[in-house]
PDB file of C-alpha atoms in Angstrom:
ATOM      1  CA  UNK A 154     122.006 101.765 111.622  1.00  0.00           C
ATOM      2  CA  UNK A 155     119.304 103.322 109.778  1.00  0.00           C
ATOM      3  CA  UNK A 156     115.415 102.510 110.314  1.00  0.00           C
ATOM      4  CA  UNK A 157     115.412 100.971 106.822  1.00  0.00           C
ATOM      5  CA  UNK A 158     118.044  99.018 107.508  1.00  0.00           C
ATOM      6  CA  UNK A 159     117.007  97.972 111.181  1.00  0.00           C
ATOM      7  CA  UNK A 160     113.488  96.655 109.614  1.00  0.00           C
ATOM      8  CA  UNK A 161     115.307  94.834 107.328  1.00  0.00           C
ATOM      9  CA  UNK A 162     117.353  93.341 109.463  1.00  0.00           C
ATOM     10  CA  UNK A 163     114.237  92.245 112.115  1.00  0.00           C
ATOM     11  CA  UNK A 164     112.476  90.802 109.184  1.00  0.00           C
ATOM     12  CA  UNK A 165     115.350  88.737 108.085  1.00  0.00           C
ATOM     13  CA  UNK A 166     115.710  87.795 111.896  1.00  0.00           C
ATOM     14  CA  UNK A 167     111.617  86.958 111.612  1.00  0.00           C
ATOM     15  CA  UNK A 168     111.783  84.847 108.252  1.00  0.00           C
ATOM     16  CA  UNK A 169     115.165  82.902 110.101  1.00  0.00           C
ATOM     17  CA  UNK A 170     112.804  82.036 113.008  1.00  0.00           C
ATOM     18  CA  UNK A 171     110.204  80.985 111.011  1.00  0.00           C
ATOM     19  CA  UNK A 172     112.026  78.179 109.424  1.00  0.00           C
ATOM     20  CA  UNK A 173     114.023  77.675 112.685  1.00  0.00           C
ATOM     21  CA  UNK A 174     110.632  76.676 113.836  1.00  0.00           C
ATOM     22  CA  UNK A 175     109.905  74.497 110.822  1.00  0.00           C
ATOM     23  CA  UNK A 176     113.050  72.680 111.358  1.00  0.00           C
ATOM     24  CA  UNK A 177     111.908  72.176 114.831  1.00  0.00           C
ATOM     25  CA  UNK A 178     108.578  70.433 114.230  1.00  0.00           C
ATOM     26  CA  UNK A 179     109.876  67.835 111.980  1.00  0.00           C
ATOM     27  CA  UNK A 180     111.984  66.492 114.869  1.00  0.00           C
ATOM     28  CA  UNK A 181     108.994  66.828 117.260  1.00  0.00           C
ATOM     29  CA  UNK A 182     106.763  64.792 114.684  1.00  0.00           C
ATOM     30  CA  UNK A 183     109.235  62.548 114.466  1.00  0.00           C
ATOM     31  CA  UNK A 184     109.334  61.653 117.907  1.00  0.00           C
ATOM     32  CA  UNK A 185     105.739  61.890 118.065  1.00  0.00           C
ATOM     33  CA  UNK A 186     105.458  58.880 115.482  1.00  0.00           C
ATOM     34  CA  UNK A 187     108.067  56.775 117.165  1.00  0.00           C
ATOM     35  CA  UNK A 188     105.122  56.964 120.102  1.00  0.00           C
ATOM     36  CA  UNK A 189     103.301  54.992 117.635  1.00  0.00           C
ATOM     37  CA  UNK A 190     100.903  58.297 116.321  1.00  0.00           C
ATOM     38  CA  UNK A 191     100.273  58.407 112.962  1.00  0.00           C
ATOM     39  CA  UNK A 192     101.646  60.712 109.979  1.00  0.00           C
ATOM     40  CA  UNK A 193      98.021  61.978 109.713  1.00  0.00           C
ATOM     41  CA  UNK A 194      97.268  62.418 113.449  1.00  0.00           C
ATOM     42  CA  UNK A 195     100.938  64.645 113.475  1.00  0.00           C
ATOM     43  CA  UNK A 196      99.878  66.373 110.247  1.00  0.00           C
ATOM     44  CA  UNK A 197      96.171  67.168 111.398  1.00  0.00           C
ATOM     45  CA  UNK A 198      97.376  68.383 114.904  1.00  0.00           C
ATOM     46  CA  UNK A 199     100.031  70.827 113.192  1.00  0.00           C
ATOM     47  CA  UNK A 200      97.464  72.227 110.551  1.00  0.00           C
ATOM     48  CA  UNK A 201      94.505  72.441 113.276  1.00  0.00           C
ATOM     49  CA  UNK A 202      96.375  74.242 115.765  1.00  0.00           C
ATOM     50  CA  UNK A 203      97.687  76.322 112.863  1.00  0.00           C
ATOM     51  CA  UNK A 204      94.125  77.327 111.955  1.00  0.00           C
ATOM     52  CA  UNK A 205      93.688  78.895 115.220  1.00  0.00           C
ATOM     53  CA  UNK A 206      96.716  81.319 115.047  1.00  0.00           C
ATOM     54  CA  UNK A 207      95.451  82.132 112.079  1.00  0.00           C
ATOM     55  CA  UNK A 208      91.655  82.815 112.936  1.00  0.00           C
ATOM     56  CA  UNK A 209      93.340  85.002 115.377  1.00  0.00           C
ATOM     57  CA  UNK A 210      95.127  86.876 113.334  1.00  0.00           C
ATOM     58  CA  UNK A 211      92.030  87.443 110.410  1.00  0.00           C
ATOM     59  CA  UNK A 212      90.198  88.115 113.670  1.00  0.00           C
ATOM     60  CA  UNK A 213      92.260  91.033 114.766  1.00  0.00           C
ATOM     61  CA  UNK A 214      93.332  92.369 111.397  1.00  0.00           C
ATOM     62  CA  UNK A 215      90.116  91.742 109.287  1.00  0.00           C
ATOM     63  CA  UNK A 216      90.087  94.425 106.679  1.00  0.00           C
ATOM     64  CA  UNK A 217      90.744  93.812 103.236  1.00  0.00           C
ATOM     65  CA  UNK A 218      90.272  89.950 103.859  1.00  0.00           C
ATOM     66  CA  UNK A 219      89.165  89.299 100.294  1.00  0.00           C
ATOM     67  CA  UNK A 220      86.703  86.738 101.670  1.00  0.00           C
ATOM     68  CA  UNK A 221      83.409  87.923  99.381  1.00  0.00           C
ATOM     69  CA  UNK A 222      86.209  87.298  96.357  1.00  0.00           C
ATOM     70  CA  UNK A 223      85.518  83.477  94.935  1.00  0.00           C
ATOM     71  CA  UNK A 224      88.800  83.727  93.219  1.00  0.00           C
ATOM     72  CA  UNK A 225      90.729  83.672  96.690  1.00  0.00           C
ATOM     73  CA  UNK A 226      88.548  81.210  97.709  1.00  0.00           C
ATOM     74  CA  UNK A 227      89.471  79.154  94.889  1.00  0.00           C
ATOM     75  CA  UNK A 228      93.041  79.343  94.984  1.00  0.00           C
ATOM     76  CA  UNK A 229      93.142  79.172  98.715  1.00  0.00           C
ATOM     77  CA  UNK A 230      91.767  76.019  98.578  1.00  0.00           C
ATOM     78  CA  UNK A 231      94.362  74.797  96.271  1.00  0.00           C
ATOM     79  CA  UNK A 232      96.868  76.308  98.564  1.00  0.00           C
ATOM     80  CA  UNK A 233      95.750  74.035 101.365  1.00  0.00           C
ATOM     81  CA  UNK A 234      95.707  71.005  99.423  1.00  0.00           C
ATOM     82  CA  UNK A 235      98.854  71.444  98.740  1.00  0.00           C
ATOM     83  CA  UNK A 236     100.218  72.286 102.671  1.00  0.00           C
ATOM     84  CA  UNK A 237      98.046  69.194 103.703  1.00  0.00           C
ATOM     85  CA  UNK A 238      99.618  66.876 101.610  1.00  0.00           C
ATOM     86  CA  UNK A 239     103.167  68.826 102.329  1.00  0.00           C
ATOM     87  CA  UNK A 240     102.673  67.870 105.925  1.00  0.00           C
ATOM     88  CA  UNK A 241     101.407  64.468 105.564  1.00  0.00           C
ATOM     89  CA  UNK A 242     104.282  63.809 103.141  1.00  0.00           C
ATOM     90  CA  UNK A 243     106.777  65.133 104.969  1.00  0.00           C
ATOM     91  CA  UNK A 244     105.500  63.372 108.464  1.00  0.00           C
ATOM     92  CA  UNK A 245     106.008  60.197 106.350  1.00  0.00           C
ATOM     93  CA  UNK A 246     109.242  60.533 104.883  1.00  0.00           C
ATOM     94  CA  UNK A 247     110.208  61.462 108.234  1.00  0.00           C
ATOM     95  CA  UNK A 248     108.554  57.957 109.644  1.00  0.00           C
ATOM     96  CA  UNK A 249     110.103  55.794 106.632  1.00  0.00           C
ATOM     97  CA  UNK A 250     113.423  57.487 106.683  1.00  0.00           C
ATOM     98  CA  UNK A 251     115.400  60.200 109.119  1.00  0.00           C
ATOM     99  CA  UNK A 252     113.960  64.283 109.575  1.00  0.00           C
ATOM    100  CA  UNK A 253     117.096  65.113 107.885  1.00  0.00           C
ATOM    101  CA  UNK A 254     116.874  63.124 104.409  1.00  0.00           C
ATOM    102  CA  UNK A 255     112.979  64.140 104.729  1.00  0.00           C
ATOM    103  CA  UNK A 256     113.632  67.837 105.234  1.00  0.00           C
ATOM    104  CA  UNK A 257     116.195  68.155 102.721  1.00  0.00           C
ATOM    105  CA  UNK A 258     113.620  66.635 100.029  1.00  0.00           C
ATOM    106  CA  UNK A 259     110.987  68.618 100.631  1.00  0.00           C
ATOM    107  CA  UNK A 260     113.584  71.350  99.729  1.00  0.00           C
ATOM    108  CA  UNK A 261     113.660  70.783  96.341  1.00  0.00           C
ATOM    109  CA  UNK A 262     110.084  72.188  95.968  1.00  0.00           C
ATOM    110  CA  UNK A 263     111.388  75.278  94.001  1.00  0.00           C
ATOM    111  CA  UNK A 264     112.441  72.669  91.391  1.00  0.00           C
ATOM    112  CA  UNK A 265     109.351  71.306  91.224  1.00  0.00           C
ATOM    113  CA  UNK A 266     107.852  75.072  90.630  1.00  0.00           C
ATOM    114  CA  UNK A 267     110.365  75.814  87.546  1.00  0.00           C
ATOM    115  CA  UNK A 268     109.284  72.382  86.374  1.00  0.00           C
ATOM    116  CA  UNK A 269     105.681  73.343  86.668  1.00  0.00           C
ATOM    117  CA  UNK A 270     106.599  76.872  85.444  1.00  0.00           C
ATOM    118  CA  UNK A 271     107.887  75.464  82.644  1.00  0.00           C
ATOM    119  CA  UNK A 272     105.059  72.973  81.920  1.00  0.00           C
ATOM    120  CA  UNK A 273     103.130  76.230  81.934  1.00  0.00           C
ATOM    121  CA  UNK A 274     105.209  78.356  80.198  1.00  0.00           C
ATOM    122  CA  UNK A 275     105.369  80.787  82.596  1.00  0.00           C
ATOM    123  CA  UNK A 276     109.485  80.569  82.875  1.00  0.00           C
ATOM    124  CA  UNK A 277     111.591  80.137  80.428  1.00  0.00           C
ATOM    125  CA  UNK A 278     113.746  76.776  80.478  1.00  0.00           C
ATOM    126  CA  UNK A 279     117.426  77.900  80.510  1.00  0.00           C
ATOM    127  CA  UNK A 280     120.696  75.986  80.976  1.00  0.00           C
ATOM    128  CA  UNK A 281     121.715  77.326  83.976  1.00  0.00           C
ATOM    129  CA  UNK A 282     118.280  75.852  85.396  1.00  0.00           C
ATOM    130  CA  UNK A 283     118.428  72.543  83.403  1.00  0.00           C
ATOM    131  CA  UNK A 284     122.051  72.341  84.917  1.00  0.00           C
ATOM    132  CA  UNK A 285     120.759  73.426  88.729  1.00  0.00           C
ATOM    133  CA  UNK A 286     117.960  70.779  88.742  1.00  0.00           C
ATOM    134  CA  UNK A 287     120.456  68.175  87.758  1.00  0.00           C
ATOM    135  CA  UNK A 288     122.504  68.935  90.070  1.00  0.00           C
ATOM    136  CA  UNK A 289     119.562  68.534  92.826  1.00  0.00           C
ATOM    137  CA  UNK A 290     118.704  65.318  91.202  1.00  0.00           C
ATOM    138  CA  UNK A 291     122.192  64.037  91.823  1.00  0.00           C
ATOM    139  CA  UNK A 292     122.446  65.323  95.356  1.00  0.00           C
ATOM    140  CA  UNK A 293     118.688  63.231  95.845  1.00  0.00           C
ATOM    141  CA  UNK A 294     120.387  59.847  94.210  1.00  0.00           C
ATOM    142  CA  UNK A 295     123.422  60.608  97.297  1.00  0.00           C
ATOM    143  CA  UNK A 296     121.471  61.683  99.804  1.00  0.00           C
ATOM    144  CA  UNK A 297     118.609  58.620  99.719  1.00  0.00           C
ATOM    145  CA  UNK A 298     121.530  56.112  98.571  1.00  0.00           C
ATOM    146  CA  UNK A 299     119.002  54.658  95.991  1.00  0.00           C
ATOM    147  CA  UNK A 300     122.084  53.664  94.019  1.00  0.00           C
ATOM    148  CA  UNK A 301     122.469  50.874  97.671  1.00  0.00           C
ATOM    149  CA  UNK A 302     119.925  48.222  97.382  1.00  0.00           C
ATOM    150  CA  UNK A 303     121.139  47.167 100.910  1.00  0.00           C
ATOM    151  CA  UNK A 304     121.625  50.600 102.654  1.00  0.00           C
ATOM    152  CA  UNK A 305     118.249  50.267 104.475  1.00  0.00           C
ATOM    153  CA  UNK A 306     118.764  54.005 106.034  1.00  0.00           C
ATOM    154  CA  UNK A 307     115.904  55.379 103.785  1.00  0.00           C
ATOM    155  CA  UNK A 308     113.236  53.166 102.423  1.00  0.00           C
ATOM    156  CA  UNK A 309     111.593  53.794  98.715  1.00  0.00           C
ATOM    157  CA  UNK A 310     108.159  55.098 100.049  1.00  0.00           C
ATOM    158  CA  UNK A 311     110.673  57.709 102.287  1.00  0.00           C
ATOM    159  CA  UNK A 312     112.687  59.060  99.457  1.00  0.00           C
ATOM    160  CA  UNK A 313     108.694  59.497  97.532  1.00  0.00           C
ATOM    161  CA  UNK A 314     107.119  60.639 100.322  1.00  0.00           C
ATOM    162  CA  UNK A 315     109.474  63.128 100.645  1.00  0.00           C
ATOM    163  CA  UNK A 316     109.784  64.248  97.106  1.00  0.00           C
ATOM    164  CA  UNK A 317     105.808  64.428  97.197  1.00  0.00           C
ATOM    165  CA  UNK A 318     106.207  66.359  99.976  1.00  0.00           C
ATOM    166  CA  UNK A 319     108.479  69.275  98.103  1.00  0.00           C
ATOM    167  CA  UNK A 320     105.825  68.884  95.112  1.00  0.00           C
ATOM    168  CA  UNK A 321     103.025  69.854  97.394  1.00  0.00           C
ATOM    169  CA  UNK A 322     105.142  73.148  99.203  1.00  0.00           C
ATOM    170  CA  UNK A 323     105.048  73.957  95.290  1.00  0.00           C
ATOM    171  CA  UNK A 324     101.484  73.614  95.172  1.00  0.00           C
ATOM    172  CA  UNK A 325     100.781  75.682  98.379  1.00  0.00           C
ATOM    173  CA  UNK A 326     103.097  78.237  96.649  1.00  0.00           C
ATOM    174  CA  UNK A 327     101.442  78.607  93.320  1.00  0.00           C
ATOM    175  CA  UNK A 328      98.066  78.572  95.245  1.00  0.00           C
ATOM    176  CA  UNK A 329      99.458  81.175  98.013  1.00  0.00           C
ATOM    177  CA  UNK A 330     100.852  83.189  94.980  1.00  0.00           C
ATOM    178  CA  UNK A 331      97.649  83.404  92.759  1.00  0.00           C
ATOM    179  CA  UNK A 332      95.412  83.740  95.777  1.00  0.00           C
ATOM    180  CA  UNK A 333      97.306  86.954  97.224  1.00  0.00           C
ATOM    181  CA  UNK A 334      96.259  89.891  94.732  1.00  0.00           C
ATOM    182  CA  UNK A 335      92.543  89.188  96.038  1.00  0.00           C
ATOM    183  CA  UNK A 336      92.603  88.899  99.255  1.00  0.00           C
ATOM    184  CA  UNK A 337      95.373  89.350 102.690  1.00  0.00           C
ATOM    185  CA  UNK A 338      97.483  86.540 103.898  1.00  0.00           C
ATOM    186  CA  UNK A 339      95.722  85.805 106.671  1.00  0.00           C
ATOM    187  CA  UNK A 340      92.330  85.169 104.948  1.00  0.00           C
ATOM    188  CA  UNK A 341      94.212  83.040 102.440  1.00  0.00           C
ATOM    189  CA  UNK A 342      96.241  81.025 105.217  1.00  0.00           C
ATOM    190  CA  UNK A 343      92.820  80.592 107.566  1.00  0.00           C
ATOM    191  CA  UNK A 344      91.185  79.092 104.134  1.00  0.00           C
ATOM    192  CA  UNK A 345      94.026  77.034 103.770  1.00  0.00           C
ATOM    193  CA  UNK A 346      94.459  75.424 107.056  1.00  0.00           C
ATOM    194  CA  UNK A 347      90.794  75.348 107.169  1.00  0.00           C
ATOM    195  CA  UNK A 348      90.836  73.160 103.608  1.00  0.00           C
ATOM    196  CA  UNK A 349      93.697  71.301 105.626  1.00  0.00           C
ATOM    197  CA  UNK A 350      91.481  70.075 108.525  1.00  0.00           C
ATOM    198  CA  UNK A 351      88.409  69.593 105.975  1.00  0.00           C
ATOM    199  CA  UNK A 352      90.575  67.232 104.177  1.00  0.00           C
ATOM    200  CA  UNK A 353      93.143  65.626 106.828  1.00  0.00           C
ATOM    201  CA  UNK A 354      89.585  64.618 109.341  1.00  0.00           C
ATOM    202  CA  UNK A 355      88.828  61.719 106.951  1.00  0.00           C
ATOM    203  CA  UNK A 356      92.309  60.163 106.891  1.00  0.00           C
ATOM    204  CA  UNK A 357      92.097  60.339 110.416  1.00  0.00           C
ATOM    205  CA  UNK A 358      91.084  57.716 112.527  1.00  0.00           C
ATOM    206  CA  UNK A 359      88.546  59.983 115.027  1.00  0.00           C
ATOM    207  CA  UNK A 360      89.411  57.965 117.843  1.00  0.00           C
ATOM    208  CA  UNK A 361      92.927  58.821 117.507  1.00  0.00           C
ATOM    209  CA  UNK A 362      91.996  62.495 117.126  1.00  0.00           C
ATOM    210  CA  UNK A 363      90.259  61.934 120.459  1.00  0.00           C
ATOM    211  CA  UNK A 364      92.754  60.241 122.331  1.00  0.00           C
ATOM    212  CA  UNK A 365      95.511  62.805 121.971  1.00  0.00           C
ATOM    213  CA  UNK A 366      93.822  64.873 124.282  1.00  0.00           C
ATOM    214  CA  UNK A 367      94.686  62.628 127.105  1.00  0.00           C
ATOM    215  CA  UNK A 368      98.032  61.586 126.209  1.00  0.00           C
ATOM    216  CA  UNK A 369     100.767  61.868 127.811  1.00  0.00           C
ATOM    217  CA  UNK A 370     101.870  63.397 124.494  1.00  0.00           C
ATOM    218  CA  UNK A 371      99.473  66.337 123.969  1.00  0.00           C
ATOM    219  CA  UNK A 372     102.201  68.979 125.321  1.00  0.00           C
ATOM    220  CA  UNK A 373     103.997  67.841 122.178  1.00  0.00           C
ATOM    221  CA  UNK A 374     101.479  68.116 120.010  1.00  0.00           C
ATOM    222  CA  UNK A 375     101.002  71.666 121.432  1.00  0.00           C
ATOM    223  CA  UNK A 376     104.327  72.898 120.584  1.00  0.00           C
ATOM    224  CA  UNK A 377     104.335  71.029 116.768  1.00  0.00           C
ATOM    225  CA  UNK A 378     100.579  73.390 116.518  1.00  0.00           C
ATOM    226  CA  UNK A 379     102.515  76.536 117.521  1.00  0.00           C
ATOM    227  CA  UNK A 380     106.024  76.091 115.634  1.00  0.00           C
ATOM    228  CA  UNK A 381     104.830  74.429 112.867  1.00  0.00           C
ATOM    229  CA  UNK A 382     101.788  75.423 112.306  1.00  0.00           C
ATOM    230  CA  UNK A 383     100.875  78.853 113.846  1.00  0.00           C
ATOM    231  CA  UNK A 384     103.478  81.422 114.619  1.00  0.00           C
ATOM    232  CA  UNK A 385     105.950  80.423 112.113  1.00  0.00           C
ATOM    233  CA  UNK A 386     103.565  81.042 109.491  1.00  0.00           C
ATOM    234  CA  UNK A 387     103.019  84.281 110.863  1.00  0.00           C
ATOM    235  CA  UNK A 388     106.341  85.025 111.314  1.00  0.00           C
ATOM    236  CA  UNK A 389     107.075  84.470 107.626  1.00  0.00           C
ATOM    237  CA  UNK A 390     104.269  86.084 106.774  1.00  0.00           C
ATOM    238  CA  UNK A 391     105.276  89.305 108.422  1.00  0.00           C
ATOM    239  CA  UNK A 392     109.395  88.881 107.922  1.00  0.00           C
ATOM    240  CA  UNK A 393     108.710  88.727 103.951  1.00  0.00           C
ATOM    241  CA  UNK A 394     106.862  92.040 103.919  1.00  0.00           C
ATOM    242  CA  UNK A 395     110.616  93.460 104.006  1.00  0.00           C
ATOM    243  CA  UNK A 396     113.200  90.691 103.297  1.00  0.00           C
ATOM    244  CA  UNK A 397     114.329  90.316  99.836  1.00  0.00           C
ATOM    245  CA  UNK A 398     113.419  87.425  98.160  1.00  0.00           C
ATOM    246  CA  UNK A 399     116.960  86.120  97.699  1.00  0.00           C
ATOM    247  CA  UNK A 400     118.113  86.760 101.342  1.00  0.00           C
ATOM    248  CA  UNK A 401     114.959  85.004 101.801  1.00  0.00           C
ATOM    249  CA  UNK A 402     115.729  82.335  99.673  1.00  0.00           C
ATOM    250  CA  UNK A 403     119.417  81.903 101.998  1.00  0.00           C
ATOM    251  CA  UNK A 404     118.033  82.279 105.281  1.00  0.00           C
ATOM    252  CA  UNK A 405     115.017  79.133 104.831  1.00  0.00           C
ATOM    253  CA  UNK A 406     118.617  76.910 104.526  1.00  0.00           C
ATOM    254  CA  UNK A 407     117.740  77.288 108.612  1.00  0.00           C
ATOM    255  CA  UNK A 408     114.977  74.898 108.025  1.00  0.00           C
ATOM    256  CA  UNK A 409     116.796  71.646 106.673  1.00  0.00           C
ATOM    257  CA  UNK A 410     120.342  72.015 108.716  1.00  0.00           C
ATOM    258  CA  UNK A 411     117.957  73.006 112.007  1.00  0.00           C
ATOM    259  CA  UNK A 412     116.106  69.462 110.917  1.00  0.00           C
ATOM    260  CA  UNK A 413     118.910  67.881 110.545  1.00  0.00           C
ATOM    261  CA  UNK A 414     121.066  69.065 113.566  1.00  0.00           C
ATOM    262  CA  UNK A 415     117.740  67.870 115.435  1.00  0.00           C
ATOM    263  CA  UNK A 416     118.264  64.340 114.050  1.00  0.00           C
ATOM    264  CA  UNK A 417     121.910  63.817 114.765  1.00  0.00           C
ATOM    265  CA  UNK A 418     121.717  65.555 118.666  1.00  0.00           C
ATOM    266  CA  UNK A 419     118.207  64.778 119.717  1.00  0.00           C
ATOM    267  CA  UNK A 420     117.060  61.217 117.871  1.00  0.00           C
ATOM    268  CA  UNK A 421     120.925  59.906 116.976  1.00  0.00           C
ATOM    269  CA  UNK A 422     120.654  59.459 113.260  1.00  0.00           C
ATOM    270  CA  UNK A 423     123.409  59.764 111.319  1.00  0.00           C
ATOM    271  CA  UNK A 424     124.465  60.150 107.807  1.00  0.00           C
ATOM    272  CA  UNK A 425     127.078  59.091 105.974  1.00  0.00           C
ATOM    273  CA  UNK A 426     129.862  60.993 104.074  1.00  0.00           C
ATOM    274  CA  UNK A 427     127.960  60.884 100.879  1.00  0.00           C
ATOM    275  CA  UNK A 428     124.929  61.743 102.215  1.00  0.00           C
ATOM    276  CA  UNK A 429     126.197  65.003 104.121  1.00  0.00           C
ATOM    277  CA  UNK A 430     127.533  65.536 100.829  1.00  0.00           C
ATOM    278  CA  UNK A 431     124.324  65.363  98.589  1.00  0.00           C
ATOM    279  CA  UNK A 432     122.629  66.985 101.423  1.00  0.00           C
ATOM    280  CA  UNK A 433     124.704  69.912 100.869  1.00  0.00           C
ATOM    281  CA  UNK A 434     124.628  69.858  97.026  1.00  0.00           C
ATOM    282  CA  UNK A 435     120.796  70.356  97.172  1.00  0.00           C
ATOM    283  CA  UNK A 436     120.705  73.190  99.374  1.00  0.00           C
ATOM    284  CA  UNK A 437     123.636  75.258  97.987  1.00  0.00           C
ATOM    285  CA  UNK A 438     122.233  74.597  94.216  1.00  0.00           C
ATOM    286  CA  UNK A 439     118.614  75.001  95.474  1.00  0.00           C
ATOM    287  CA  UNK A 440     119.525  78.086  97.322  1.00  0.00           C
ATOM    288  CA  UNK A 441     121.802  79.606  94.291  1.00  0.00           C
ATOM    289  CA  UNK A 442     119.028  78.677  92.036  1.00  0.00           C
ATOM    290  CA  UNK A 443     116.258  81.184  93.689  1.00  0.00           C
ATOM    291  CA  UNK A 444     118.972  83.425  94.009  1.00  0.00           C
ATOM    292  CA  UNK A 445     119.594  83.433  90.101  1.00  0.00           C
ATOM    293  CA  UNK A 446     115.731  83.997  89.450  1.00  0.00           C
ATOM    294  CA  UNK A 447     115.185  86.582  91.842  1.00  0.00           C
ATOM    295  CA  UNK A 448     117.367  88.499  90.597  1.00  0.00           C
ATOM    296  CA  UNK A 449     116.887  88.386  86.878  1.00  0.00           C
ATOM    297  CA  UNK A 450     113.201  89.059  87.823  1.00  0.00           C
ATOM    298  CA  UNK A 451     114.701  92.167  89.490  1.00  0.00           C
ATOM    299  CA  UNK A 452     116.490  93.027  86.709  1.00  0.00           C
ATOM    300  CA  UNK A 453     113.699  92.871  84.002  1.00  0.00           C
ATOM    301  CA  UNK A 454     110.814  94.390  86.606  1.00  0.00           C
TER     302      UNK A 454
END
């Protein structure tokens, strides 16, 4: 194998782990909240642990930061407004539902960046991604069984909790996106969990802030920081430098089936046959439909 190849290949393995870890802390919050913690408390904890990986990683690799640049201030900010509420959300779609209806929702945040994009006019609405975001619409309707009054598996704050959840990944991606010419990825991810804390502190109630540092618990909460929140970023970070964005776009599938598999072995939910089956028509029509735009961007770069 040549070295080209070999770094691609580690990269790929990096961005895998990345959302292997991902998957991973939405089954630890979620047994974090059936302790009776808070969606907050989990999101805060995930974010402020994150912000020290980060710090560390500024810390040791501090030139061409950006941080004199107000522009990657400004859309680092944005960036962590969106992964605050993107961890908040998804915490409580994860409470008011199961971690695998919540992380398949949050999924659909690439359609909620072409429908921004095209809002914007910065893509061009086609019918192949007209068609595609149907399609993810319909596998939402089967996966949350809105359509069954009486199902009861996923409540109505669940299914928007989660949907707000993908809507603010798309955030945190247009912020990431603009804020990356002026400035490195660390700088713009130690803003952004920064702006995460800043913001997540006042939701917070400070004496349950205070109290998980004599739980029981706090061993969790130490893991959710380092998966979720601090070397996965990294990890993706780094893997991305050499993955191509449509094997990229395949391997992050890890994140929702790793969610899910977590659910079913770990906290014994289930879903049911049309569920699995919208589940699956939102990742394979999610995942086809970065595929498609990565590669007509190649084509016209």
């Amino acid at each position: 194998m040549s070295l080209n190849a070999r770094t691609a290949a580690t990269s790929t393995a990096l961005v895998a782990l990345a959302a292997l870890c991902w998957g991973l802390s939405g089954g630890i919050g979620a047994i974090l909240m059936a302790e009776s913690w808070s969606a907050f408390v989990v999101a805060f904890y995930r974010g402020g642990i994150g912000l020290l990986f980060v710090l560390i990683w500024l810390a040791v690799r501090p030139r061409g930061s950006g941080l004199t640049d107000r522009r990657l201030w400004f859309w680092s900010v944005i960036a962590g407004l969106g992964v605050a509420g993107n961890f908040s959300f998804y915490f409580m779609s994860i409470a008011e539902g199961s971690v695998a209806v919540a992380a398949t929702l949050m999924y659909c945040a690439p359609v909620f960046v072409y429908l921004v994009s095209f809002a914007l006019k910065l893509e061009s609405a086609t019918p192949v991604k007209w068609i595609a975001i149907a399609m993810v619409m319909v596998g939402v309707v089967l996966l949350t069984r809105i359509y069954d009054i009486g199902a009861g598996s996923v409540t109505g704050i669940g299914v928007v909790a989660g949907l707000l959840s993908g809507l603010s990944y798309a955030v945190f991606i247009f912020g990431f996106k603009y804020a990356a010419p002026h400035g490195s990825p660390q700088a713009i991810l130690a803003i952004a969990f920064a702006t995460l804390v800043a913001v997540l502190v006042w939701l917070v109630d400070n004496e349950q802030i205070v109290a998980v540092l004599t739980t029981p618990s706090w061993p969790l909460f130490v893991v959710l920081g380092v998966l979720g929140g601090g070397i996965s970023f990294i990890l993706y970070i780094v893997g991305l430098n050499h993955t191509a964005p449509a094997v990229a776009s395949i391997v992050a599938m890890v994140e929702p089936v790793t969610a899910s598999l977590f659910g079913f072995v770990v906290l014994n939910q289930n879903l049911v046959g049309l569920q699995i089956f919208g589940m699956g028509l939102i990742l394979v029509t999610v995942t086809a439909l970065s595929v498609y735009s990565n590669a007509r961007s190649a084509r016209y770069d």
